[in-house]
Amino acid sequence: MSGIAVTGSSGRLGRSVVTVLRESGYDVTCIDRTVPDGETNGRAVDLTDGRDAAAVMAEVKPEAVIHLAAIAVPFSAPEDQILRTNVALAHNVFGSAIEAGARTVVTASSPTVFGYGSPNGWMPEALPLTEAMQPRPWNAYSLSKLVAENVASMFAAKHGDALRFASFRPCYVIAPEEWRGAPTQQGNTVRQRLDDPQLAASALFNYTDARDIGDFLRTLVEHAHSIPNAETFIVGAADPLCREPLADVLPRFFPELAELARPLTGSRPAFSSEKAERLLGWRASRSWRSELADESEAMYTENAGGTR
Ligand SMILES: NC(=O)c1ccc[n+]([C@@H]2O[C@H](COP(=O)([O-])OP(=O)(O)OC[C@H]3O[C@@H](n4cnc5c(N)ncnc54)[C@H](O)[C@@H]3O)[C@@H](O)[C@H]2O)c1
């Protein structure tokens, strides 16, 4: 396979995905509303416009598409806008990619589909969370991601196994510069999230290095035609973003989870990526323990003038 189109290629996750794919020798087309200066194979397109989405896919004719473009932060826009935008993006990208001849389409979902953080309380079936457990979205963002998973299933039902579809739920994405002190998606640094467990508790301490997700996506695209169609994968680090075992920490923030958290001893995370390992042989290779060198955050702050 040579041609892969990545939507949302300019984003926190997309940049690393494009880098990993290109380093592996793939011909990658970057599709985003805005494409950085210097990108030689980019298309600036608003993919909510179905005709523009169809035109860019017809021109690029990718063999595989990795769809990351979205309003990526819950409550960062009005609820109806998040739902409408993310659902339209998923449907437009899948439909136009297939029409243009793509054989594999993968979409970003989110672990938030599980429904943790609901103001009405949350009680999962068990911990760690697996793909077999019931999603319970409680806001437009997580609902839009569950719909994107279902868009993948819908096209699999329509086209059968000649074409392959998949979705993945990336845990809180840490881009390479964020290990060096750049702000993470929620505005705080990785080190702040470690120092103040309250910050990462709302995501149950999940995280993944963006380059590890790039490796996952490369592996998924390469093996999509030898695994079952329309699978969903949790993609997370092998440990939680926390200095203490979750069996001890989770009950402090969520007393109702104390019993379920008991198995999360040592460095076991609350989100299991066992399925990705079983079906694809993928396992995250980076951890905050390996990536956070002592002096690195100070270095970033100096270089950036402390402004980011
Ligand atoms: N960052 C995380 O922790 C995280 C966690 C779970 C899921 N995800 C999902 O992963 C994907 C990537 O997330 P991210 O953190 O890189 O987000 P991001 O906001 O950094 O990047 C999203 C990109 O999509 C582009 N985009 C948005 N609307 C578009 C449109 N109409 N047409 C074309 N391009 C458009 C944006 O310009 C941006 O470059 C998203 O689908 C997000 O929901 C992210």
Coordinates of N, CA, C and O and ligand atoms in Angstrom, one line a residue, residues 8 10-14 32-33 45-48 68-70 72 89 108-111 141 145 170-173 185, ligand 1:
G8 N -7.5 15.9 9.5 CA -7.1 16.4 10.8 C -5.6 16.3 11.0 O -5.1 16.3 12.1
S10 N -3.3 18.4 10.7 CA -2.5 19.5 11.3 C -2.7 19.5 12.9 O -2.1 20.3 13.5
G11 N -3.5 18.6 13.4 CA -3.8 18.6 14.8 C -2.8 18.0 15.7 O -1.8 17.4 15.2
R12 N -3.1 18.0 17.0 CA -2.2 17.4 18.0 C -1.8 16.0 17.7 O -0.6 15.6 17.8
L13 N -2.8 15.2 17.3 CA -2.5 13.8 17.0 C -2.1 13.6 15.5 O -1.1 12.9 15.2
G14 N -2.7 14.3 14.6 CA -2.4 14.2 13.2 C -1.0 14.4 12.8 O -0.4 13.7 12.0
D32 N -6.8 19.0 5.9 CA -7.2 19.7 7.1 C -7.8 21.0 6.6 O -7.5 21.4 5.5
R33 N -8.5 21.7 7.5 CA -9.0 23.0 7.2 C -7.8 23.9 6.9 O -7.9 24.8 6.0
V45 N -9.1 21.9 3.1 CA -10.5 21.6 2.8 C -11.4 21.6 4.1 O -10.9 21.0 5.1
D46 N -12.6 22.2 4.0 CA -13.5 22.0 5.1 C -14.3 20.8 4.8 O -15.2 20.8 3.9
L47 N -14.1 19.7 5.5 CA -14.7 18.4 5.2 C -16.1 18.3 5.6 O -16.8 17.3 5.3
T48 N -16.7 19.3 6.3 CA -18.1 19.3 6.6 C -18.9 19.5 5.3 O -20.1 19.2 5.2
L68 N -9.2 11.8 11.3 CA -9.0 12.4 12.7 C -9.7 13.7 12.8 O -9.9 14.2 14.0
A69 N -10.1 14.4 11.7 CA -10.7 15.7 11.8 C -11.9 15.7 12.6 O -12.8 14.9 12.5
A70 N -12.0 16.6 13.6 CA -13.2 16.7 14.4 C -13.1 18.0 15.3 O -12.0 18.6 15.4
A72 N -12.5 18.4 18.7 CA -11.9 17.3 19.5 C -12.1 17.5 21.0 O -11.6 16.6 21.7
L89 N -18.7 15.1 9.5 CA -17.3 14.8 9.1 C -17.1 13.3 8.9 O -16.6 12.9 7.9
A108 N -11.2 8.1 14.2 CA -10.9 8.3 15.6 C -12.3 8.4 16.4 O -13.1 9.2 16.0
S109 N -12.4 7.6 17.4 CA -13.5 7.7 18.3 C -12.9 8.3 19.6 O -11.9 9.1 19.5
S110 N -13.4 7.9 20.8 CA -12.8 8.5 22.0 C -13.2 7.6 23.2 O -14.3 7.0 23.2
P111 N -12.3 7.5 24.2 CA -12.7 6.7 25.4 C -13.9 7.3 26.1 O -14.5 6.7 27.0
Y141 N -20.2 15.5 22.4 CA -18.9 15.0 21.9 C -18.8 13.5 21.9 O -18.6 12.8 20.9
K145 N -18.8 10.6 18.8 CA -17.8 9.6 18.6 C -18.4 8.2 18.5 O -17.9 7.4 17.7
P170 N -8.5 6.7 21.2 CA -7.2 7.1 21.8 C -7.3 7.7 23.1 O -8.1 8.6 23.3
C171 N -6.6 7.2 24.1 CA -6.5 7.8 25.4 C -5.8 9.2 25.3 O -5.1 9.4 24.3
Y172 N -6.1 10.1 26.2 CA -5.6 11.5 26.3 C -4.2 11.6 25.6 O -3.2 11.1 26.0
V173 N -4.2 12.3 24.4 CA -3.1 12.3 23.5 C -2.0 13.2 24.0 O -2.3 14.4 24.3
Q185 N -3.8 19.0 26.0 CA -5.2 19.5 25.5 C -5.9 20.3 26.5 O -6.6 21.2 26.1
Ligands
LIG1 N1 -6.5 14.7 21.9 C1 -7.0 13.7 22.6 O1 -6.7 13.5 23.8 C2 -8.1 12.8 22.0 C3 -8.7 11.8 22.8 C4 -9.7 11.0 22.2 C5 -10.0 11.2 20.9 N2 -9.4 12.2 20.2 C6 -9.9 12.3 18.8 O2 -8.7 12.3 18.0 C7 -8.8 13.1 16.8 C8 -7.7 14.1 16.8 O3 -7.7 14.9 18.0 P1 -6.6 16.0 18.2 O4 -6.3 16.1 19.6 O5 -5.5 15.9 17.2 O6 -7.5 17.3 17.8 P2 -7.0 18.7 17.2 O7 -8.1 19.7 17.5 O8 -5.7 19.0 17.6 O9 -7.0 18.4 15.6 C9 -8.2 18.3 14.9 C10 -7.9 18.7 13.5 O10 -9.1 18.6 12.7 C11 -9.2 19.7 11.9 N3 -10.6 19.9 11.5 C12 -11.6 20.2 12.3 N4 -12.7 20.4 11.6 C13 -12.4 20.2 10.3 C14 -13.1 20.3 9.1 N5 -14.4 20.7 9.1 N6 -12.5 20.1 8.0 C15 -11.2 19.7 7.9 N7 -10.4 19.6 9.1 C16 -11.0 19.9 10.2 C17 -8.6 20.9 12.7 O11 -8.2 22.0 11.8 C18 -7.5 20.2 13.4 O12 -6.2 20.4 12.8 C19 -10.2 13.8 17.0 O13 -11.2 13.1 16.2 C20 -10.5 13.7 18.5 O14 -11.9 13.7 18.7 C21 -8.5 13.0 20.7

